[in-house]
Each structure stands twice: as structure tokens, then as C-alpha cells.
Short mmCIF file of C-alpha atoms and ligand atoms in Angstrom, two decimals:
data_model
loop_
_atom_site.label_atom_id
_atom_site.label_comp_id
_atom_site.label_asym_id
_atom_site.label_seq_id
_atom_site.Cartn_x
_atom_site.Cartn_y
_atom_site.Cartn_z
CA MET A 1 20.89 -9.85 -32.68
CA GLU A 2 21.73 -7.24 -35.54
CA ALA A 3 23.65 -9.05 -38.00
CA ARG A 4 20.74 -12.07 -37.33
CA SER A 5 18.06 -8.99 -38.17
CA LEU A 6 19.75 -8.29 -41.03
CA ALA A 7 19.85 -11.70 -42.48
CA GLY A 8 16.56 -12.28 -41.81
CA ALA A 9 15.44 -8.86 -43.70
CA GLY A 10 18.08 -10.58 -46.96
CA VAL A 11 16.15 -13.87 -46.44
CA LEU A 12 12.95 -11.82 -46.61
CA ALA A 13 13.54 -9.36 -49.57
CA CYS A 14 15.18 -12.67 -51.73
CA ALA A 15 11.79 -14.56 -50.66
CA LEU A 16 9.86 -11.87 -51.77
CA ALA A 17 11.99 -10.49 -54.94
CA ALA A 18 11.48 -14.67 -55.91
CA ALA A 19 7.20 -14.27 -55.74
CA LEU A 20 7.05 -11.19 -57.71
CA SER A 21 9.74 -12.62 -60.65
CA ALA A 22 7.94 -16.30 -60.13
CA GLN A 23 4.44 -15.27 -61.92
CA PRO A 24 2.28 -17.98 -62.77
CA ARG A 25 3.12 -20.37 -65.84
CA LYS A 26 -0.81 -19.18 -67.90
CA THR A 27 -1.92 -22.27 -69.30
CA VAL A 28 -4.94 -21.41 -71.33
CA PHE A 29 -7.53 -24.18 -72.20
CA LEU A 30 -9.51 -22.96 -75.86
CA ILE A 31 -12.95 -24.63 -76.23
CA THR A 32 -13.72 -24.44 -80.61
CA ASP A 33 -16.83 -25.36 -82.39
CA ALA A 34 -17.94 -24.24 -85.71
CA GLU A 35 -21.33 -22.28 -85.70
CA GLY A 36 -19.54 -18.71 -84.81
CA VAL A 37 -16.70 -18.93 -87.47
CA ALA A 38 -16.80 -16.32 -89.82
CA GLY A 39 -17.94 -17.44 -93.21
CA VAL A 40 -20.66 -19.83 -91.43
CA CYS A 41 -23.97 -18.89 -91.98
CA ARG A 42 -25.08 -22.16 -93.57
CA GLN A 43 -26.48 -25.90 -92.07
CA ASP A 44 -24.24 -27.46 -94.44
CA GLN A 45 -21.40 -25.84 -93.87
CA THR A 46 -20.79 -27.55 -90.02
CA ASP A 47 -20.67 -30.66 -91.99
CA PRO A 48 -17.45 -31.45 -89.97
CA LYS A 49 -15.52 -32.65 -92.84
CA ASP A 50 -15.80 -29.36 -95.26
CA GLN A 51 -13.12 -27.91 -95.95
CA GLU A 52 -13.55 -24.57 -96.27
CA MET A 53 -15.41 -24.61 -92.90
CA ARG A 54 -12.09 -26.52 -91.38
CA GLN A 55 -10.27 -24.18 -92.94
CA LEU A 56 -11.77 -20.92 -91.50
CA LEU A 57 -12.37 -22.42 -87.92
CA THR A 58 -8.25 -23.25 -88.03
CA GLY A 59 -7.38 -19.71 -88.85
CA GLU A 60 -9.54 -18.54 -86.02
CA ILE A 61 -7.97 -20.97 -83.21
CA ASN A 62 -4.48 -20.04 -84.69
CA ALA A 63 -5.16 -16.54 -84.53
CA ALA A 64 -6.59 -16.54 -80.55
CA VAL A 65 -3.17 -19.24 -80.35
CA ASP A 66 -1.45 -16.62 -81.43
CA GLY A 67 -2.61 -13.46 -79.49
CA LEU A 68 -2.61 -15.38 -76.25
CA TYR A 69 1.56 -16.68 -76.51
CA ALA A 70 2.07 -12.60 -77.73
CA GLY A 71 0.16 -11.68 -74.27
CA GLY A 72 1.92 -13.87 -72.06
CA ALA A 73 0.79 -17.78 -72.30
CA ALA A 74 2.90 -20.58 -71.72
CA GLU A 75 1.24 -23.24 -73.29
CA VAL A 76 -2.57 -23.52 -75.29
CA ILE A 77 -4.30 -25.95 -75.08
CA VAL A 78 -7.08 -26.92 -78.16
CA TRP A 79 -10.03 -29.37 -77.84
CA ASP A 80 -11.49 -30.31 -80.90
CA GLY A 81 -15.05 -29.31 -79.58
CA HIS A 82 -17.56 -29.55 -83.18
CA ASP A 83 -19.43 -32.79 -83.68
CA GLY A 84 -17.97 -35.65 -82.80
CA SER A 85 -13.81 -33.76 -82.79
CA GLN A 86 -13.36 -34.74 -86.22
CA THR A 87 -12.29 -31.22 -88.46
CA LEU A 88 -9.68 -30.23 -86.24
CA SER A 89 -5.99 -31.64 -87.94
CA ALA A 90 -2.38 -31.74 -86.43
CA LEU A 91 -1.25 -31.28 -89.70
CA THR A 92 -2.53 -27.13 -89.42
CA ILE A 93 -3.54 -26.45 -86.34
CA HIS A 94 -0.54 -23.71 -84.93
CA PRO A 95 2.49 -25.00 -83.86
CA ARG A 96 2.64 -24.82 -80.77
CA ALA A 97 -0.79 -25.68 -79.78
CA LYS A 98 -1.37 -29.01 -78.21
CA LEU A 99 -4.66 -30.75 -79.86
CA ILE A 100 -7.24 -32.82 -77.84
CA ILE A 101 -9.02 -35.00 -80.21
CA GLY A 102 -12.37 -37.20 -78.44
CA ASP A 103 -15.40 -36.62 -76.09
CA LEU A 104 -13.73 -35.81 -72.89
CA GLY A 105 -16.60 -36.27 -70.25
CA VAL A 106 -18.25 -34.07 -67.99
CA THR A 107 -15.46 -32.50 -66.21
CA MET A 108 -14.31 -31.90 -69.87
CA THR A 109 -10.31 -32.01 -68.09
CA LEU A 110 -11.00 -28.87 -66.29
CA GLU A 111 -10.10 -30.76 -63.22
CA ARG A 112 -6.48 -29.65 -65.05
CA ASN A 113 -6.92 -26.52 -63.76
CA TYR A 114 -5.83 -24.56 -66.59
CA SER A 115 -4.97 -20.42 -65.39
CA ALA A 116 -7.83 -19.78 -67.72
CA ILE A 117 -10.28 -21.37 -70.52
CA GLY A 118 -11.68 -19.45 -74.18
CA PHE A 119 -14.27 -20.03 -76.89
CA VAL A 120 -13.69 -20.28 -80.47
CA GLY A 121 -16.17 -20.55 -82.93
CA GLN A 122 -18.94 -20.41 -80.08
CA HIS A 123 -22.92 -19.78 -81.58
CA ALA A 124 -25.25 -18.45 -78.97
CA ARG A 125 -28.18 -20.81 -76.81
CA ALA A 126 -31.11 -22.47 -78.43
CA ASN A 127 -34.12 -19.79 -79.50
CA ARG A 128 -31.42 -17.12 -79.03
CA LYS A 129 -32.89 -14.46 -81.19
CA GLY A 130 -30.63 -13.18 -83.85
CA GLY A 131 -27.87 -16.58 -82.83
CA ILE A 132 -26.51 -17.56 -85.81
CA LEU A 133 -27.19 -21.64 -85.98
CA ALA A 134 -27.37 -21.76 -82.17
CA HIS A 135 -28.65 -24.34 -80.32
CA SER A 136 -27.34 -25.86 -76.80
CA TYR A 137 -25.69 -29.02 -77.45
CA SER A 138 -28.02 -30.18 -79.76
CA SER A 139 -29.77 -28.66 -82.38
CA LEU A 140 -31.37 -31.93 -83.15
CA GLY A 141 -32.42 -33.11 -79.64
CA ILE A 142 -32.49 -30.13 -77.62
CA GLN A 143 -35.48 -27.84 -77.32
CA THR A 144 -34.13 -25.62 -74.86
CA MET A 145 -31.89 -26.18 -71.60
CA LEU A 146 -32.82 -24.19 -68.44
CA MET A 147 -29.74 -23.92 -65.36
CA ASN A 148 -31.54 -22.37 -62.26
CA GLY A 149 -34.36 -21.92 -64.46
CA LYS A 150 -32.84 -19.40 -66.69
CA PRO A 151 -32.06 -20.25 -70.69
CA VAL A 152 -28.55 -21.72 -71.21
CA GLY A 153 -26.36 -22.80 -74.00
CA GLU A 154 -22.83 -24.20 -74.27
CA ILE A 155 -21.45 -20.50 -73.29
CA GLU A 156 -22.61 -20.31 -69.70
CA THR A 157 -22.59 -24.17 -68.43
CA ARG A 158 -19.19 -24.84 -69.58
CA ALA A 159 -18.48 -20.32 -68.40
CA ALA A 160 -19.55 -22.27 -64.83
CA LEU A 161 -17.72 -25.66 -65.45
CA ALA A 162 -14.86 -24.04 -65.18
CA GLY A 163 -15.65 -21.65 -62.62
CA ALA A 164 -16.75 -25.04 -60.31
CA PHE A 165 -12.59 -25.47 -60.67
CA ASN A 166 -12.19 -21.41 -59.48
CA THR A 167 -11.02 -21.37 -63.52
CA PRO A 168 -11.94 -17.89 -65.21
CA ALA A 169 -13.74 -17.70 -69.08
CA ILE A 170 -11.33 -15.21 -70.59
CA PHE A 171 -11.93 -15.28 -74.00
CA LEU A 172 -14.99 -15.60 -76.60
CA SER A 173 -15.06 -15.65 -80.45
CA GLY A 174 -18.06 -15.66 -81.90
CA ASP A 175 -21.78 -14.09 -83.54
CA GLN A 176 -23.14 -10.78 -81.68
CA ALA A 177 -25.69 -12.88 -79.95
CA ALA A 178 -23.22 -15.71 -78.35
CA SER A 179 -20.95 -12.32 -77.37
CA GLU A 180 -23.49 -10.56 -75.25
CA ASP A 181 -24.79 -13.82 -73.95
CA PHE A 182 -21.04 -13.92 -72.61
CA HIS A 183 -20.48 -10.68 -71.76
CA ALA A 184 -23.48 -10.73 -69.26
CA ILE A 185 -22.23 -13.38 -67.70
CA VAL A 186 -18.47 -12.08 -67.79
CA PRO A 187 -18.73 -8.38 -67.85
CA ASN A 188 -15.52 -8.01 -68.82
CA ALA A 189 -13.89 -11.25 -70.48
CA GLU A 190 -13.16 -10.02 -74.00
CA VAL A 191 -14.64 -10.28 -77.19
CA ALA A 192 -14.47 -10.76 -80.65
CA VAL A 193 -18.06 -10.32 -82.71
CA VAL A 194 -17.21 -11.77 -86.22
CA LYS A 195 -20.62 -11.64 -87.66
CA GLU A 196 -23.80 -10.15 -87.19
CA GLY A 197 -27.22 -12.67 -87.19
CA PHE A 198 -30.50 -11.71 -89.44
CA ALA A 199 -32.18 -14.92 -88.07
CA ASN A 200 -30.66 -18.36 -87.53
CA TYR A 201 -29.94 -19.08 -91.30
CA SER A 202 -28.77 -15.59 -92.28
CA CYS A 203 -25.65 -13.09 -90.91
CA GLN A 204 -23.26 -11.03 -91.89
CA THR A 205 -19.63 -11.52 -92.11
CA LEU A 206 -16.50 -10.38 -91.65
CA SER A 207 -13.65 -11.43 -93.85
CA ALA A 208 -11.15 -14.72 -93.01
CA GLN A 209 -8.33 -12.18 -92.38
CA ALA A 210 -10.46 -9.70 -90.87
CA ALA A 211 -11.53 -11.72 -88.39
CA GLN A 212 -8.13 -13.61 -87.87
CA ASP A 213 -7.24 -10.22 -87.19
CA LEU A 214 -9.48 -9.20 -84.88
CA ILE A 215 -9.65 -12.45 -82.67
CA ARG A 216 -5.98 -11.90 -82.32
CA VAL A 217 -5.93 -8.85 -80.61
CA ARG A 218 -8.29 -9.67 -78.00
CA ALA A 219 -7.36 -13.20 -77.28
CA ARG A 220 -4.16 -10.81 -75.86
CA SER A 221 -5.75 -8.79 -73.92
CA ALA A 222 -7.52 -11.11 -72.85
CA ILE A 223 -4.88 -12.69 -70.86
CA GLN A 224 -3.55 -9.39 -70.29
CA LYS A 225 -5.88 -8.63 -68.08
CA ILE A 226 -6.48 -12.17 -66.30
CA ALA A 227 -6.29 -11.51 -63.21
CA GLU A 228 -8.61 -9.69 -62.55
CA ILE A 229 -11.37 -12.49 -64.50
CA LYS A 230 -13.42 -13.97 -62.38
CA PRO A 231 -14.13 -17.44 -62.45
CA TYR A 232 -18.57 -17.80 -63.34
CA LYS A 233 -18.99 -19.72 -60.97
CA ILE A 234 -22.61 -20.80 -59.56
CA GLU A 235 -23.38 -20.64 -55.88
CA GLY A 236 -25.46 -22.77 -53.93
CA PRO A 237 -28.14 -25.54 -55.22
CA VAL A 238 -29.05 -26.20 -59.41
CA THR A 239 -31.06 -27.32 -61.35
CA ILE A 240 -30.69 -28.05 -65.17
CA GLN A 241 -33.77 -29.12 -66.55
CA ILE A 242 -33.40 -30.18 -70.28
CA GLU A 243 -36.49 -30.41 -72.74
CA TYR A 244 -36.11 -32.52 -75.49
CA THR A 245 -37.12 -32.38 -79.22
CA THR A 246 -40.01 -35.07 -80.27
CA ARG A 247 -38.12 -36.91 -81.83
CA ASN A 248 -35.80 -37.49 -78.46
CA ALA A 249 -38.77 -37.60 -75.55
CA LEU A 250 -37.76 -39.84 -72.62
CA GLY A 251 -38.16 -43.57 -72.56
CA PRO A 252 -40.22 -44.71 -69.92
CA ASP A 253 -36.86 -45.73 -67.04
CA ALA A 254 -35.49 -41.69 -67.03
CA HIS A 255 -37.49 -40.89 -63.32
CA LEU A 256 -35.10 -43.13 -62.45
CA ARG A 257 -32.01 -40.89 -63.38
CA PRO A 258 -30.29 -39.20 -59.76
CA GLY A 259 -32.05 -36.75 -58.60
CA ALA A 260 -34.40 -36.12 -62.50
CA GLU A 261 -37.72 -34.91 -61.99
CA ILE A 262 -39.46 -35.92 -65.24
CA ILE A 263 -41.66 -32.60 -66.19
CA ASP A 264 -43.96 -33.95 -69.12
CA ALA A 265 -43.36 -36.23 -71.99
CA ARG A 266 -40.04 -34.67 -73.67
CA THR A 267 -39.21 -33.05 -70.20
CA ILE A 268 -36.72 -33.54 -67.33
CA ARG A 269 -35.16 -32.14 -64.13
CA TYR A 270 -31.87 -32.54 -62.68
CA SER A 271 -31.20 -30.93 -58.96
CA GLY A 272 -28.28 -31.04 -57.26
CA LYS A 273 -26.62 -29.90 -54.10
CA ASP A 274 -24.61 -27.89 -56.22
CA PHE A 275 -23.26 -26.83 -59.72
CA LEU A 276 -21.08 -29.73 -60.63
CA GLU A 277 -23.88 -33.05 -59.32
CA ALA A 278 -26.71 -31.05 -60.89
CA TRP A 279 -24.48 -30.50 -64.36
CA THR A 280 -23.43 -34.21 -63.80
CA ARG A 281 -26.99 -36.08 -63.09
CA SER A 282 -27.71 -33.89 -66.31
CA GLN A 283 -24.99 -35.42 -68.86
CA ARG A 284 -25.13 -38.74 -66.91
CA PRO A 285 -28.92 -39.85 -68.13
ZN1 LIG B 1 -21.82 -26.30 -79.97
#
């Protein structure tokens, strides 16, 4: 009897030790964009083939990858998220990162259940005061985007998309406005503010070197506190309302889209039982 219970205790101790030592393997998915990069302030710099912007963006991404590995990440996957996925190159991306090129569809591969997502080079939502090159998905196509009545852009909707898969958004680098937008929904996430906007096309920026040093440090802290950062989850039914620009006014059959309600000639509202349903409907018009 006693021998058996001792053996039992031994098995239990072994299992406990294994559980403690088996740190979950941390995979981080980085969403990248150009408008929030230090040194980028004019529209012409956002051309996906602009050589200087490519270097500035790649430098920031690689600094974030460095920091994430230093903080304990096992794998960092980088998505080239700027304008048609034609900005990043396997020749210059961090040697330990994996690069995703191309359109990822509605779920952005988040069903792979990454440990966390992060943003590099992120801009604020459309109409955000102090936002540099601020827009929500399309500067020419979309005037305003509302989620449950609140103005949103890529930060809020992508954090919510990750949240729908129980994945926390832990890090953002970008301008002051983007960082504030991110902190408004994930207060304890880490941010690296690399520039300050005076208006849409005027800013004060850190040097590339200073921005990269800051990003490296903040990305490392982000992964170190990953357990404390909750996924950003939108509970209950969700509406996504999109006001298009004049040149993109709704077509005559817009009312046939599932879950859609026409608000005016340029504005449509999609409803869903949860974020994922509303978002999917809004993204597949
Ligand atoms: Zn963008």
C-alpha cells in the first residue's frame, strides 16, 4: 500500500516537473505596414517599391524579430501587409524569421492559433487627429469604418480578429496616434512610438537607428509579459459599418449581400451574431 502510494507520488511529481519545464512554444505573427515606420511621412514614400521605405521598414521588422527571439519566442512569422504584399524580401528579412507574401483572405491564417500577434509600422485609423497617413484599410476607398458604432481601423479589427481565435495582440510600433489607438483596446500591451504626427503628412520622427533600438526593447518586453495580456475579444453580436468614398459608392445590388443594410448611397452596415460573422460578411461583398 505504502509502496504503491509512493510510486503514485513519484509519477505525479514527474508529471508536474514536465508540465513546469514544458514552456509552450511561442509563435508570433507580425503584421507589417509602411505608414507607421520612422522616417515615412509623405504619400510618395508609401510606394511599395520605394527603396528607402523598404530599408526603413525591413530594419524595424528585423529589430522586432530580434527582440521577440531575445524574449523567448520560438518562431516569428512576418506578413508583408503593405499595399499588395510587394515590399519585403527574403533576401533582407531577419534570417530567423519566416516571411508570408500575398493576400491572406479573411482569417489571415489566424486559425493557426499563434501565441500572439504584433504590429510593425502601423498607422492609426481614418480621421484620427494626429495620425500620420492615417486610414482604415484603403485611403482612397474607405472614408470611415465603424465597429459597433465606434470608429476603427486595422488595429482594432485585426486585434479583434486575433481575439476571436483567443490570440492576444501584444506589441505595436508606429506613430503616437496608432499607439494610443492600440492602448485604448489593449492597455498593457507594449508599444514603440517612433514618430509624432502634426498632420496627415507632417511629422517629427526618430532616426531609423533610434526607432529600431526602441522596437527591439519593447518587443522583448511584450513577449516576456505575454501571459498577462488578454486577447481583445468583442462579445455578442457585432456590426461593421463601412462608409466608402464618393468614387466607390455602392453598386445597385449591394442590398443583396448577406447581413447587409444600406444606410445611404456610400454606406453599408453588416451585422453578424459575433465578430467573425460580421467581419467575414463585410470582407466578402
Ligand atoms: Zn494599413
